């Protein structure tokens, strides 16, 4: 549809920023921390402009091309996102990133996902590398990863990270302790002098086919997966790494999903990110961050679908009035608005908590603040600092310090919060994307309106990042389970 | 006809669907191919499926609407797209067989495929109360002129004959049923709407540019075809219900089988109560939906209020239930359910289109009460 079609100034087409307007509780924060909210508003302006002007006009074209060829990737769009530095947004400004908080990133994820969650994934899931490194928080590793990301961004060179957990016989099992203890892993690692040898298959890996590096959780002892699960940092140009087929999916086609093979792949000791037995903890920490955001993605899919539905109903003429004037349509829209408002607010609440307590709170801590303030801009990622960071003492101190902030209890608390939001957001995405089609009818379901795409995209959000059933188990276990 | 006879037909159709449709349905969904659809149509003539509703006196099989619904259920369990081609065709046959046979003998014989050639399927165009304008039939200087654009209609690509319900320009309650060759001058199909499901059956709007209608092509009495349209529409709703249940049945079977293979948390997922609940709920919807739509054809009515179903509401119930069933079936399959090659996501897309065929379900709920007033 041409942009003129969308004649209601609502949602994506409303003037940004409307963050505080649509989430009034932020008003209090705006008074107390004006800079914090101001930056989120700026992020919203940038993200909405990008979503509306760069993403929206191309969404269906990309979806069509990916239907024909699942390996198609729109690099032009990716370059524009790279120029805007959306793919390295959480990295501190002084190091070359945007220095965006968890809240700012929530805004980015929401605006992009409300147009196309698959393209949003290509752009924003790139922070996986950084998140993976931050979990262990060995200063040397973190700075090395940041440097790689910043250098690649500057050169306009794609740098993709994948997170390889799911196996053909085990998806949810790899994300939960009790389940992991009983799983039958198809991959395994073996200790050899100087490193490890990896073998096995991972499946449904987002960006697996274009990744430069893969963070893989693999057990050393397949009969004791929980006790021996380790996390490896794997370069995809290693001998023994290969990509299987890229899946043909129902939706989210712009985001490639691939099968990965490890065949006697050697990983040097230094690329063991989490030692045997700590792999589960690594996964849990990443989940404690990502699940809440997937919930927000779900709420954004619902929001985007509803926006398109409203625009359609406002245009569509029936007899002597418009579709949107029908009372049953107004009630349906209102009902969906209500659900989205509630879930969205809860997801933003999660982002705020992320800034307050989780890894992002590191940026507010004196040692990190002081280091960022002390070093001049170019020096901070210079070789000598990297050398310093590789120092074992500093590495150890970084790890311990971060561990004192992001404790095991905190991780499980956020898994609990995130699981609830993940289920709420993605179930809502499915419900709303199906229901808006009932409103717009057969014509509104035509490909050109882009509304049916939300319906196709939504279903898998209930499945990935731990199926919604697994998330419910997590929620119960972390809330009531320990008491009974 | 006895149940035994119905069951025999059903078995034959299941065999036919399994042998002729199953293996190619997924490929055809990705790359829709009209010649594949035509091939199935021709082969189905060996089982008399195209002429199922046509009376024996006109070389048809002379079966009932109920039989058509069961056949559609069986076909849809392999591919709802193919089934929907037949459903449009059957719905188009309804006005012909409920009118004065002598009057429309020409068209009935055409559909029955007399003369060896397996006639192309027919399609039916209903007016819609969700459009700004419908097709009108006007009297101009003693001639009948058909003009306007249809709502999105299926099975128009392969259709030889269109059965059209046109409104009177002055009074939209006065409908006229017209049988028209699809390749008549002035009849032009619009763009394929590219709906997410029923891919082998493209939906288009058909535009009629001042097409002159032969008075003999008017089925029934001019301006008096409201009842005929309601009959055809009711039949169509029954057919959609059957297709939804057929598709959902396959979804349930696949989910049940997969739940017995896959391990999670140390046991087969079918041993988890949540999965049992999901499967049980699917079974309930499947059972109620199937008995609901088959009950539409039950001629013996019980003297109990609300004991007989309304076709439009049966369609709403069956398609809503089918969507819930397939969403859970995919959920049970996890990531595999979302991948094309497992065939489940296709069923989801197909069912979503079935759900909106003939109007959307919340709107049906409103209409059924509004029409009572």
PDB file of N, CA and C in Angstrom, chain A residues 25 49 250 271 307-308 394 445 468:
ATOM      1  N   UNK A  25       2.737   6.386  33.289  1.00  0.00           N
ATOM      2  CA  UNK A  25       3.531   6.201  34.512  1.00  0.00           C
ATOM      3  C   UNK A  25       4.957   6.699  34.326  1.00  0.00           C
ATOM      4  N   UNK A  49      10.789   6.502  12.819  1.00  0.00           N
ATOM      5  CA  UNK A  49      11.090   7.029  11.485  1.00  0.00           C
ATOM      6  C   UNK A  49      11.629   5.901  10.600  1.00  0.00           C
ATOM      7  N   UNK A 250       6.380 -20.681   7.940  1.00  0.00           N
ATOM      8  CA  UNK A 250       5.052 -20.095   7.734  1.00  0.00           C
ATOM      9  C   UNK A 250       5.146 -18.574   7.640  1.00  0.00           C
ATOM     10  N   UNK A 271      37.989 -20.009  24.136  1.00  0.00           N
ATOM     11  CA  UNK A 271      36.628 -19.792  23.658  1.00  0.00           C
ATOM     12  C   UNK A 271      35.593 -20.654  24.375  1.00  0.00           C
ATOM     13  N   UNK A 307      -3.172  -1.917  14.357  1.00  0.00           N
ATOM     14  CA  UNK A 307      -3.049  -0.639  13.640  1.00  0.00           C
ATOM     15  C   UNK A 307      -3.451  -0.771  12.175  1.00  0.00           C
ATOM     16  N   UNK A 308      -2.938  -1.840  11.531  1.00  0.00           N
ATOM     17  CA  UNK A 308      -3.287  -2.042  10.107  1.00  0.00           C
ATOM     18  C   UNK A 308      -4.782  -2.279   9.959  1.00  0.00           C
ATOM     19  N   UNK A 394      42.249  -8.696  36.420  1.00  0.00           N
ATOM     20  CA  UNK A 394      41.156  -7.785  36.065  1.00  0.00           C
ATOM     21  C   UNK A 394      39.971  -8.585  35.519  1.00  0.00           C
ATOM     22  N   UNK A 445      -7.730  -9.585   4.137  1.00  0.00           N
ATOM     23  CA  UNK A 445      -6.736 -10.638   4.282  1.00  0.00           C
ATOM     24  C   UNK A 445      -5.871 -10.771   3.021  1.00  0.00           C
ATOM     25  N   UNK A 468       5.499 -21.779  25.144  1.00  0.00           N
ATOM     26  CA  UNK A 468       4.717 -21.109  26.192  1.00  0.00           C
ATOM     27  C   UNK A 468       4.350 -22.061  27.321  1.00  0.00           C
TER      28      UNK A 468
END
